[in-house]
Amino acid sequence: MTDTAVHTLRLDARQRAMLDEMGVKVWWPVPPEPEIEVEAEPEVPVAADSDMPEGPPLELDDRDQSYDAPPPPRPAPAPVARPVAAPAPRPVAPAPVAQGAAVLVEAPCRLYADKADAAAPVQGGWLVVADMPPEADGRHGEPFAGDAGRLLDNMLRALKLHDGRTPVHLMRTHRGVAAGQPGSPQPIDAAFDAHAAALAPSIVLAMGPLAAQSLMQSRDPLGKLRGRAVPLASANGVPVVATYHPAYLLRNPADKARAWADLCLAAEQATPTA
C-alpha cells in the first residue's frame, strides 16, 4: 500500500493499530475546523459632550480613584468679627461770647512830619488803619519797622504822600479779649470813632483782614472786600478802601499789583486837601 492509498483510506482504530505494529507511518491530516462566523456588534453612536444627559457623578471606591480626582472642598472660613466704629463725637456748642468786646486801636501817629509838627492836630489827608504787625516789627518802638515798614513807606511814597502837603496818619488794630457775637462782624472800639472825628480824613485805607472787616462791618474775606469803596458811617461817610497788609505782600509778592490797584482806587476816592 502506497502512501497515496493510505492517505485516501479512512482507517478505523483497529487498522491504525495494525499499521503501527508493522511500522508503517500513516499521515492523516487533521480536517480543518469549520469557521464560526461571529456577528459584529452594532456600533453605538457616541453622543457629544453637550448631548450627554446630566446625572450624578460616578461614585468610585478608594481602589478605583485616580490622582486626577479633584481635591475635597475646603471648609468655608469662619466669619471675622469687624470692630464696631466708635460713635462720632457730638458737636460742642460754642461758648457764649461776651458782648461789648471790640477790635482795639492804638493812638494815631502822623507820618512824614517832624516831631514838633507830629503832635499838632492836622485834619484831612489819609488815615491808614493796619493790622498789628508781627512781633519783630514792634521791637523798634515804631508803628512799622523792618521790611514791612519799608514796603509801606514805598507804597505811600509811590502816591507822593511823603511831600508833606497831604497829612498821613497811621493806626494799628489788634483783637480784644472777645470779638463780638459769633457770626457777626467784629466791631471796632469807640476810640477809633473819636480819633476819626478829630482827624476828619478824606480817605481811610484798611490794610489787613481785621481792619477791613471791622471798618466795613463784614465777615467776607479780604479778597471780596477789595476793589470797592464803602462809606464809613461813624466818620461822616468817609470812604474806606481795603487792601493787603505789607507783611502779607512780603510773603506773596504776586499780589503787589492788586495792592497798587487798591491804592489808586483810594487816591481817586480821596477828597483833595485844601
PDB file of C-alpha atoms in Angstrom:
ATOM      1  CA  MET A   1       0.000   0.000   0.000  1.00  0.00           C
ATOM      2  CA  THR A   2       1.305   3.231  -1.075  1.00  0.00           C
ATOM      3  CA  ASP A   3       1.290   6.482   0.856  1.00  0.00           C
ATOM      4  CA  THR A   4      -1.270   7.853  -1.502  1.00  0.00           C
ATOM      5  CA  ALA A   5      -3.549   4.932  -0.850  1.00  0.00           C
ATOM      6  CA  VAL A   6      -3.044   5.321   2.807  1.00  0.00           C
ATOM      7  CA  HIS A   7      -3.940   8.970   2.577  1.00  0.00           C
ATOM      8  CA  THR A   8      -7.101   8.154   0.716  1.00  0.00           C
ATOM      9  CA  LEU A   9      -8.293   5.500   3.104  1.00  0.00           C
ATOM     10  CA  ARG A  10     -10.227   6.088   6.145  1.00  0.00           C
ATOM     11  CA  LEU A  11      -8.810   3.753   8.782  1.00  0.00           C
ATOM     12  CA  ASP A  12     -10.559   2.841  11.917  1.00  0.00           C
ATOM     13  CA  ALA A  13      -8.842   2.339  15.233  1.00  0.00           C
ATOM     14  CA  ARG A  14      -8.078  -1.329  14.690  1.00  0.00           C
ATOM     15  CA  GLN A  15      -6.484  -0.775  11.308  1.00  0.00           C
ATOM     16  CA  ARG A  16      -4.363   2.062  12.605  1.00  0.00           C
ATOM     17  CA  ALA A  17      -3.145  -0.198  15.413  1.00  0.00           C
ATOM     18  CA  MET A  18      -2.098  -2.902  12.932  1.00  0.00           C
ATOM     19  CA  LEU A  19      -0.217  -0.432  10.801  1.00  0.00           C
ATOM     20  CA  ASP A  20       1.582   0.825  13.842  1.00  0.00           C
ATOM     21  CA  GLU A  21       2.705  -2.770  14.648  1.00  0.00           C
ATOM     22  CA  MET A  22       4.026  -3.157  11.089  1.00  0.00           C
ATOM     23  CA  GLY A  23       5.984   0.074  11.361  1.00  0.00           C
ATOM     24  CA  VAL A  24       4.021   1.869   8.695  1.00  0.00           C
ATOM     25  CA  LYS A  25       3.637   5.559   9.424  1.00  0.00           C
ATOM     26  CA  VAL A  26       0.379   6.933   8.279  1.00  0.00           C
ATOM     27  CA  TRP A  27      -0.047  10.702   7.919  1.00  0.00           C
ATOM     28  CA  TRP A  28      -3.557  11.741   8.487  1.00  0.00           C
ATOM     29  CA  PRO A  29      -4.250  15.460   8.113  1.00  0.00           C
ATOM     30  CA  VAL A  30      -6.492  16.883  10.684  1.00  0.00           C
ATOM     31  CA  PRO A  31      -9.520  18.220   8.997  1.00  0.00           C
ATOM     32  CA  PRO A  32      -9.819  21.977   9.458  1.00  0.00           C
ATOM     33  CA  GLU A  33     -12.308  23.120  11.939  1.00  0.00           C
ATOM     34  CA  PRO A  34     -15.229  24.888  10.453  1.00  0.00           C
ATOM     35  CA  GLU A  35     -15.067  28.668  10.811  1.00  0.00           C
ATOM     36  CA  ILE A  36     -17.659  30.159  13.044  1.00  0.00           C
ATOM     37  CA  GLU A  37     -18.990  33.440  11.855  1.00  0.00           C
ATOM     38  CA  VAL A  38     -19.303  35.947  14.669  1.00  0.00           C
ATOM     39  CA  GLU A  39     -21.840  38.605  14.126  1.00  0.00           C
ATOM     40  CA  ALA A  40     -20.407  42.114  14.597  1.00  0.00           C
ATOM     41  CA  GLU A  41     -21.979  44.145  17.342  1.00  0.00           C
ATOM     42  CA  PRO A  42     -23.846  47.165  16.062  1.00  0.00           C
ATOM     43  CA  GLU A  43     -21.975  50.470  16.541  1.00  0.00           C
ATOM     44  CA  VAL A  44     -23.498  52.662  19.148  1.00  0.00           C
ATOM     45  CA  PRO A  45     -23.216  56.422  18.252  1.00  0.00           C
ATOM     46  CA  VAL A  46     -21.250  58.367  20.819  1.00  0.00           C
ATOM     47  CA  ALA A  47     -23.067  61.497  21.938  1.00  0.00           C
ATOM     48  CA  ALA A  48     -21.267  64.840  22.119  1.00  0.00           C
ATOM     49  CA  ASP A  49     -20.486  66.428  25.463  1.00  0.00           C
ATOM     50  CA  SER A  50     -23.344  68.862  25.093  1.00  0.00           C
ATOM     51  CA  ASP A  51     -25.758  65.947  24.338  1.00  0.00           C
ATOM     52  CA  MET A  52     -24.751  63.871  27.322  1.00  0.00           C
ATOM     53  CA  PRO A  53     -27.560  63.633  29.830  1.00  0.00           C
ATOM     54  CA  GLU A  54     -26.885  65.285  33.122  1.00  0.00           C
ATOM     55  CA  GLY A  55     -26.711  62.983  36.079  1.00  0.00           C
ATOM     56  CA  PRO A  56     -24.952  62.438  39.346  1.00  0.00           C
ATOM     57  CA  PRO A  57     -21.215  61.814  39.118  1.00  0.00           C
ATOM     58  CA  LEU A  58     -19.971  58.272  39.194  1.00  0.00           C
ATOM     59  CA  GLU A  59     -19.015  57.094  42.614  1.00  0.00           C
ATOM     60  CA  LEU A  60     -15.677  55.296  42.769  1.00  0.00           C
ATOM     61  CA  ASP A  61     -14.395  53.352  45.680  1.00  0.00           C
ATOM     62  CA  ASP A  62     -10.987  54.006  47.142  1.00  0.00           C
ATOM     63  CA  ARG A  63      -9.292  51.401  44.912  1.00  0.00           C
ATOM     64  CA  ASP A  64     -10.554  52.960  41.667  1.00  0.00           C
ATOM     65  CA  GLN A  65      -9.844  56.605  42.486  1.00  0.00           C
ATOM     66  CA  SER A  66      -7.083  58.210  40.398  1.00  0.00           C
ATOM     67  CA  TYR A  67      -4.675  61.046  41.217  1.00  0.00           C
ATOM     68  CA  ASP A  68      -6.543  63.380  38.864  1.00  0.00           C
ATOM     69  CA  ALA A  69      -9.602  63.414  41.042  1.00  0.00           C
ATOM     70  CA  PRO A  70     -10.474  66.911  42.360  1.00  0.00           C
ATOM     71  CA  PRO A  71      -9.465  67.608  45.958  1.00  0.00           C
ATOM     72  CA  PRO A  72     -12.189  67.667  48.550  1.00  0.00           C
ATOM     73  CA  PRO A  73     -13.763  71.115  49.063  1.00  0.00           C
ATOM     74  CA  ARG A  74     -12.203  73.269  51.747  1.00  0.00           C
ATOM     75  CA  PRO A  75     -14.377  74.323  54.614  1.00  0.00           C
ATOM     76  CA  ALA A  76     -15.708  77.879  54.412  1.00  0.00           C
ATOM     77  CA  PRO A  77     -13.676  80.355  56.507  1.00  0.00           C
ATOM     78  CA  ALA A  78     -15.203  81.442  59.718  1.00  0.00           C
ATOM     79  CA  PRO A  79     -16.660  84.980  59.621  1.00  0.00           C
ATOM     80  CA  VAL A  80     -14.301  87.614  61.008  1.00  0.00           C
ATOM     81  CA  ALA A  81     -15.804  89.944  63.512  1.00  0.00           C
ATOM     82  CA  ARG A  82     -15.314  93.557  62.409  1.00  0.00           C
ATOM     83  CA  PRO A  83     -14.637  96.180  65.041  1.00  0.00           C
ATOM     84  CA  VAL A  84     -17.550  98.422  65.700  1.00  0.00           C
ATOM     85  CA  ALA A  85     -16.727 102.054  64.925  1.00  0.00           C
ATOM     86  CA  ALA A  86     -16.963 104.388  67.817  1.00  0.00           C
ATOM     87  CA  PRO A  87     -19.794 106.890  67.575  1.00  0.00           C
ATOM     88  CA  ALA A  88     -18.787 110.291  66.272  1.00  0.00           C
ATOM     89  CA  PRO A  89     -18.483 112.901  68.985  1.00  0.00           C
ATOM     90  CA  ARG A  90     -21.326 115.303  69.176  1.00  0.00           C
ATOM     91  CA  PRO A  91     -20.509 118.868  68.196  1.00  0.00           C
ATOM     92  CA  VAL A  92     -19.965 121.073  71.151  1.00  0.00           C
ATOM     93  CA  ALA A  93     -21.950 124.258  71.159  1.00  0.00           C
ATOM     94  CA  PRO A  94     -19.734 127.354  71.108  1.00  0.00           C
ATOM     95  CA  ALA A  95     -19.349 129.097  74.383  1.00  0.00           C
ATOM     96  CA  PRO A  96     -21.194 132.381  74.642  1.00  0.00           C
ATOM     97  CA  VAL A  97     -19.055 135.392  73.822  1.00  0.00           C
ATOM     98  CA  ALA A  98     -19.224 138.447  75.992  1.00  0.00           C
ATOM     99  CA  GLN A  99     -20.972 141.370  74.415  1.00  0.00           C
ATOM    100  CA  GLY A 100     -19.354 144.745  74.031  1.00  0.00           C
ATOM    101  CA  ALA A 101     -15.846 143.472  73.181  1.00  0.00           C
ATOM    102  CA  ALA A 102     -14.328 145.087  70.098  1.00  0.00           C
ATOM    103  CA  VAL A 103     -11.225 145.420  67.970  1.00  0.00           C
ATOM    104  CA  LEU A 104      -8.829 147.738  69.729  1.00  0.00           C
ATOM    105  CA  VAL A 105      -6.885 150.530  68.044  1.00  0.00           C
ATOM    106  CA  GLU A 106      -3.814 152.449  69.045  1.00  0.00           C
ATOM    107  CA  ALA A 107      -3.477 156.220  69.039  1.00  0.00           C
ATOM    108  CA  PRO A 108      -2.816 157.618  65.557  1.00  0.00           C
ATOM    109  CA  CYS A 109       0.716 158.514  64.565  1.00  0.00           C
ATOM    110  CA  ARG A 110       1.421 161.182  61.972  1.00  0.00           C
ATOM    111  CA  LEU A 111       3.855 160.171  59.250  1.00  0.00           C
ATOM    112  CA  TYR A 112       6.218 162.380  57.214  1.00  0.00           C
ATOM    113  CA  ALA A 113       6.281 165.151  59.829  1.00  0.00           C
ATOM    114  CA  ASP A 114       8.827 166.493  62.275  1.00  0.00           C
ATOM    115  CA  LYS A 115       8.469 165.651  65.945  1.00  0.00           C
ATOM    116  CA  ALA A 116       7.260 169.180  66.666  1.00  0.00           C
ATOM    117  CA  ASP A 117       4.670 169.076  63.912  1.00  0.00           C
ATOM    118  CA  ALA A 118       3.641 165.477  64.540  1.00  0.00           C
ATOM    119  CA  ALA A 119       1.783 166.386  67.751  1.00  0.00           C
ATOM    120  CA  ALA A 120      -0.118 169.251  66.128  1.00  0.00           C
ATOM    121  CA  PRO A 121      -3.640 168.246  65.111  1.00  0.00           C
ATOM    122  CA  VAL A 122      -3.967 168.316  61.356  1.00  0.00           C
ATOM    123  CA  GLN A 123      -7.201 167.338  59.696  1.00  0.00           C
ATOM    124  CA  GLY A 124      -7.780 165.825  56.308  1.00  0.00           C
ATOM    125  CA  GLY A 125      -5.487 163.582  54.369  1.00  0.00           C
ATOM    126  CA  TRP A 126      -5.147 159.829  54.694  1.00  0.00           C
ATOM    127  CA  LEU A 127      -5.896 157.590  57.673  1.00  0.00           C
ATOM    128  CA  VAL A 128      -4.144 154.235  57.323  1.00  0.00           C
ATOM    129  CA  VAL A 129      -5.581 151.580  59.655  1.00  0.00           C
ATOM    130  CA  ALA A 130      -3.437 148.453  59.573  1.00  0.00           C
ATOM    131  CA  ASP A 131      -3.464 145.220  61.496  1.00  0.00           C
ATOM    132  CA  MET A 132      -0.896 144.798  64.247  1.00  0.00           C
ATOM    133  CA  PRO A 133       2.378 143.866  62.534  1.00  0.00           C
ATOM    134  CA  PRO A 134       4.384 140.829  63.600  1.00  0.00           C
ATOM    135  CA  GLU A 135       6.282 140.959  66.867  1.00  0.00           C
ATOM    136  CA  ALA A 136       9.575 141.549  65.051  1.00  0.00           C
ATOM    137  CA  ASP A 137       8.260 144.841  63.615  1.00  0.00           C
ATOM    138  CA  GLY A 138       7.258 146.187  67.054  1.00  0.00           C
ATOM    139  CA  ARG A 139      10.648 145.860  68.703  1.00  0.00           C
ATOM    140  CA  HIS A 140      11.840 149.180  67.306  1.00  0.00           C
ATOM    141  CA  GLY A 141       9.128 151.206  69.051  1.00  0.00           C
ATOM    142  CA  GLU A 142       7.744 152.485  65.742  1.00  0.00           C
ATOM    143  CA  PRO A 143       4.358 151.856  64.104  1.00  0.00           C
ATOM    144  CA  PHE A 144       6.062 149.899  61.325  1.00  0.00           C
ATOM    145  CA  ALA A 145       9.665 148.787  61.170  1.00  0.00           C
ATOM    146  CA  GLY A 146      11.774 146.316  59.272  1.00  0.00           C
ATOM    147  CA  ASP A 147      10.894 145.118  55.801  1.00  0.00           C
ATOM    148  CA  ALA A 148       7.142 145.630  56.304  1.00  0.00           C
ATOM    149  CA  GLY A 149       7.699 149.251  57.309  1.00  0.00           C
ATOM    150  CA  ARG A 150       9.931 149.916  54.336  1.00  0.00           C
ATOM    151  CA  LEU A 151       7.372 148.407  51.982  1.00  0.00           C
ATOM    152  CA  LEU A 152       4.597 150.542  53.471  1.00  0.00           C
ATOM    153  CA  ASP A 153       6.750 153.633  53.063  1.00  0.00           C
ATOM    154  CA  ASN A 154       7.432 152.756  49.420  1.00  0.00           C
ATOM    155  CA  MET A 155       3.717 152.287  48.787  1.00  0.00           C
ATOM    156  CA  LEU A 156       2.838 155.684  50.242  1.00  0.00           C
ATOM    157  CA  ARG A 157       5.757 157.386  48.518  1.00  0.00           C
ATOM    158  CA  ALA A 158       4.570 155.988  45.211  1.00  0.00           C
ATOM    159  CA  LEU A 159       1.400 158.050  45.761  1.00  0.00           C
ATOM    160  CA  LYS A 160       3.580 161.109  46.514  1.00  0.00           C
ATOM    161  CA  LEU A 161       2.215 161.327  50.050  1.00  0.00           C
ATOM    162  CA  HIS A 162       5.659 161.947  51.516  1.00  0.00           C
ATOM    163  CA  ASP A 163       5.940 165.567  50.349  1.00  0.00           C
ATOM    164  CA  GLY A 164       4.186 166.847  53.496  1.00  0.00           C
ATOM    165  CA  ARG A 165       1.281 168.501  51.685  1.00  0.00           C
ATOM    166  CA  THR A 166      -1.089 165.627  52.486  1.00  0.00           C
ATOM    167  CA  PRO A 167      -1.186 164.563  56.139  1.00  0.00           C
ATOM    168  CA  VAL A 168      -0.947 160.815  56.665  1.00  0.00           C
ATOM    169  CA  HIS A 169      -1.933 159.201  59.977  1.00  0.00           C
ATOM    170  CA  LEU A 170      -1.329 155.587  60.891  1.00  0.00           C
ATOM    171  CA  MET A 171      -3.281 153.479  63.394  1.00  0.00           C
ATOM    172  CA  ARG A 172      -2.810 149.848  64.345  1.00  0.00           C
ATOM    173  CA  THR A 173      -5.533 147.377  65.300  1.00  0.00           C
ATOM    174  CA  HIS A 174      -5.449 144.205  67.387  1.00  0.00           C
ATOM    175  CA  ARG A 175      -8.012 141.844  68.814  1.00  0.00           C
ATOM    176  CA  GLY A 176      -9.546 142.295  72.215  1.00  0.00           C
ATOM    177  CA  VAL A 177     -10.320 139.569  74.725  1.00  0.00           C
ATOM    178  CA  ALA A 178     -13.560 138.757  72.909  1.00  0.00           C
ATOM    179  CA  ALA A 179     -14.671 139.771  69.464  1.00  0.00           C
ATOM    180  CA  GLY A 180     -18.430 140.230  69.414  1.00  0.00           C
ATOM    181  CA  GLN A 181     -21.078 137.631  68.766  1.00  0.00           C
ATOM    182  CA  PRO A 182     -20.225 134.551  66.669  1.00  0.00           C
ATOM    183  CA  GLY A 183     -21.041 135.049  63.001  1.00  0.00           C
ATOM    184  CA  SER A 184     -21.298 138.820  63.275  1.00  0.00           C
ATOM    185  CA  PRO A 185     -18.711 141.402  62.212  1.00  0.00           C
ATOM    186  CA  GLN A 186     -16.197 142.344  64.846  1.00  0.00           C
ATOM    187  CA  PRO A 187     -16.985 145.890  65.953  1.00  0.00           C
ATOM    188  CA  ILE A 188     -14.211 148.399  66.374  1.00  0.00           C
ATOM    189  CA  ASP A 189     -13.933 150.188  69.688  1.00  0.00           C
ATOM    190  CA  ALA A 190     -15.164 153.705  70.419  1.00  0.00           C
ATOM    191  CA  ALA A 191     -11.598 155.064  70.436  1.00  0.00           C
ATOM    192  CA  PHE A 192     -11.498 154.824  66.657  1.00  0.00           C
ATOM    193  CA  ASP A 193     -14.646 156.938  66.306  1.00  0.00           C
ATOM    194  CA  ALA A 194     -13.093 159.629  68.493  1.00  0.00           C
ATOM    195  CA  HIS A 195      -9.831 159.661  66.548  1.00  0.00           C
ATOM    196  CA  ALA A 196     -11.616 159.632  63.184  1.00  0.00           C
ATOM    197  CA  ALA A 197     -13.809 162.558  64.228  1.00  0.00           C
ATOM    198  CA  ALA A 198     -10.754 164.573  65.333  1.00  0.00           C
ATOM    199  CA  LEU A 199      -8.711 163.820  62.209  1.00  0.00           C
ATOM    200  CA  ALA A 200     -11.561 164.132  59.667  1.00  0.00           C
ATOM    201  CA  PRO A 201      -9.651 162.156  56.999  1.00  0.00           C
ATOM    202  CA  SER A 202     -10.593 162.297  53.348  1.00  0.00           C
ATOM    203  CA  ILE A 203      -9.950 158.580  52.847  1.00  0.00           C
ATOM    204  CA  VAL A 204      -9.439 155.556  55.109  1.00  0.00           C
ATOM    205  CA  LEU A 205      -7.140 152.787  53.905  1.00  0.00           C
ATOM    206  CA  ALA A 206      -7.743 149.469  55.727  1.00  0.00           C
ATOM    207  CA  MET A 207      -4.704 147.203  55.432  1.00  0.00           C
ATOM    208  CA  GLY A 208      -5.283 143.633  56.505  1.00  0.00           C
ATOM    209  CA  PRO A 209      -8.368 141.447  57.066  1.00  0.00           C
ATOM    210  CA  LEU A 210      -9.032 142.505  60.672  1.00  0.00           C
ATOM    211  CA  ALA A 211      -9.049 146.219  59.860  1.00  0.00           C
ATOM    212  CA  ALA A 212     -11.100 145.725  56.672  1.00  0.00           C
ATOM    213  CA  GLN A 213     -13.764 143.501  58.269  1.00  0.00           C
ATOM    214  CA  SER A 214     -14.088 145.751  61.325  1.00  0.00           C
ATOM    215  CA  LEU A 215     -14.415 149.031  59.417  1.00  0.00           C
ATOM    216  CA  MET A 216     -16.645 147.616  56.657  1.00  0.00           C
ATOM    217  CA  GLN A 217     -18.722 145.561  59.109  1.00  0.00           C
ATOM    218  CA  SER A 218     -18.477 142.413  57.030  1.00  0.00           C
ATOM    219  CA  ARG A 219     -17.391 138.812  57.536  1.00  0.00           C
ATOM    220  CA  ASP A 220     -16.316 138.419  53.916  1.00  0.00           C
ATOM    221  CA  PRO A 221     -12.664 137.556  53.261  1.00  0.00           C
ATOM    222  CA  LEU A 222     -10.319 140.328  52.276  1.00  0.00           C
ATOM    223  CA  GLY A 223     -10.351 139.202  48.642  1.00  0.00           C
ATOM    224  CA  LYS A 224     -14.060 140.065  48.397  1.00  0.00           C
ATOM    225  CA  LEU A 225     -13.750 143.362  50.271  1.00  0.00           C
ATOM    226  CA  ARG A 226     -11.170 144.750  47.873  1.00  0.00           C
ATOM    227  CA  GLY A 227     -11.929 146.749  44.760  1.00  0.00           C
ATOM    228  CA  ARG A 228     -14.691 148.968  46.151  1.00  0.00           C
ATOM    229  CA  ALA A 229     -15.132 151.934  48.446  1.00  0.00           C
ATOM    230  CA  VAL A 230     -17.550 151.616  51.382  1.00  0.00           C
ATOM    231  CA  PRO A 231     -18.730 154.730  53.241  1.00  0.00           C
ATOM    232  CA  LEU A 232     -17.832 154.747  56.924  1.00  0.00           C
ATOM    233  CA  ALA A 233     -20.948 155.718  58.883  1.00  0.00           C
ATOM    234  CA  SER A 234     -19.044 156.626  62.056  1.00  0.00           C
ATOM    235  CA  ALA A 235     -16.862 159.189  60.234  1.00  0.00           C
ATOM    236  CA  ASN A 236     -19.408 161.201  58.255  1.00  0.00           C
ATOM    237  CA  GLY A 237     -19.436 158.737  55.358  1.00  0.00           C
ATOM    238  CA  VAL A 238     -15.722 158.892  54.556  1.00  0.00           C
ATOM    239  CA  PRO A 239     -14.893 156.126  52.040  1.00  0.00           C
ATOM    240  CA  VAL A 240     -12.970 153.048  53.184  1.00  0.00           C
ATOM    241  CA  VAL A 241     -10.810 151.054  50.740  1.00  0.00           C
ATOM    242  CA  ALA A 242      -9.403 147.655  51.758  1.00  0.00           C
ATOM    243  CA  THR A 243      -6.072 146.230  50.645  1.00  0.00           C
ATOM    244  CA  TYR A 244      -3.393 143.768  51.698  1.00  0.00           C
ATOM    245  CA  HIS A 245      -1.098 144.179  54.675  1.00  0.00           C
ATOM    246  CA  PRO A 246       2.574 144.908  53.863  1.00  0.00           C
ATOM    247  CA  ALA A 247       3.680 141.819  55.791  1.00  0.00           C
ATOM    248  CA  TYR A 248       1.369 139.706  53.616  1.00  0.00           C
ATOM    249  CA  LEU A 249       2.791 141.242  50.447  1.00  0.00           C
ATOM    250  CA  LEU A 250       6.285 140.266  51.534  1.00  0.00           C
ATOM    251  CA  ARG A 251       5.172 136.636  51.633  1.00  0.00           C
ATOM    252  CA  ASN A 252       3.050 136.909  48.486  1.00  0.00           C
ATOM    253  CA  PRO A 253       4.761 139.332  46.088  1.00  0.00           C
ATOM    254  CA  ALA A 254       2.407 138.318  43.258  1.00  0.00           C
ATOM    255  CA  ASP A 255      -0.373 140.344  44.956  1.00  0.00           C
ATOM    256  CA  LYS A 256       1.581 143.615  44.890  1.00  0.00           C
ATOM    257  CA  ALA A 257      -0.083 144.563  41.609  1.00  0.00           C
ATOM    258  CA  ARG A 258      -3.522 144.154  43.224  1.00  0.00           C
ATOM    259  CA  ALA A 259      -2.398 146.250  46.186  1.00  0.00           C
ATOM    260  CA  TRP A 260      -1.261 149.018  43.817  1.00  0.00           C
ATOM    261  CA  ALA A 261      -4.700 148.954  42.170  1.00  0.00           C
ATOM    262  CA  ASP A 262      -6.257 149.406  45.620  1.00  0.00           C
ATOM    263  CA  LEU A 263      -4.041 152.414  46.317  1.00  0.00           C
ATOM    264  CA  CYS A 264      -5.025 154.001  43.022  1.00  0.00           C
ATOM    265  CA  LEU A 265      -8.695 153.484  43.903  1.00  0.00           C
ATOM    266  CA  ALA A 266      -8.146 155.152  47.273  1.00  0.00           C
ATOM    267  CA  ALA A 267      -6.405 158.095  45.616  1.00  0.00           C
ATOM    268  CA  GLU A 268      -9.406 158.550  43.315  1.00  0.00           C
ATOM    269  CA  GLN A 269     -11.852 158.479  46.246  1.00  0.00           C
ATOM    270  CA  ALA A 270      -9.844 160.821  48.472  1.00  0.00           C
ATOM    271  CA  THR A 271     -11.094 164.377  48.772  1.00  0.00           C
ATOM    272  CA  PRO A 272      -8.337 166.868  47.842  1.00  0.00           C
ATOM    273  CA  THR A 273      -6.914 168.665  50.858  1.00  0.00           C
ATOM    274  CA  ALA A 274      -7.487 172.427  50.848  1.00  0.00           C
TER     275      ALA A 274
END
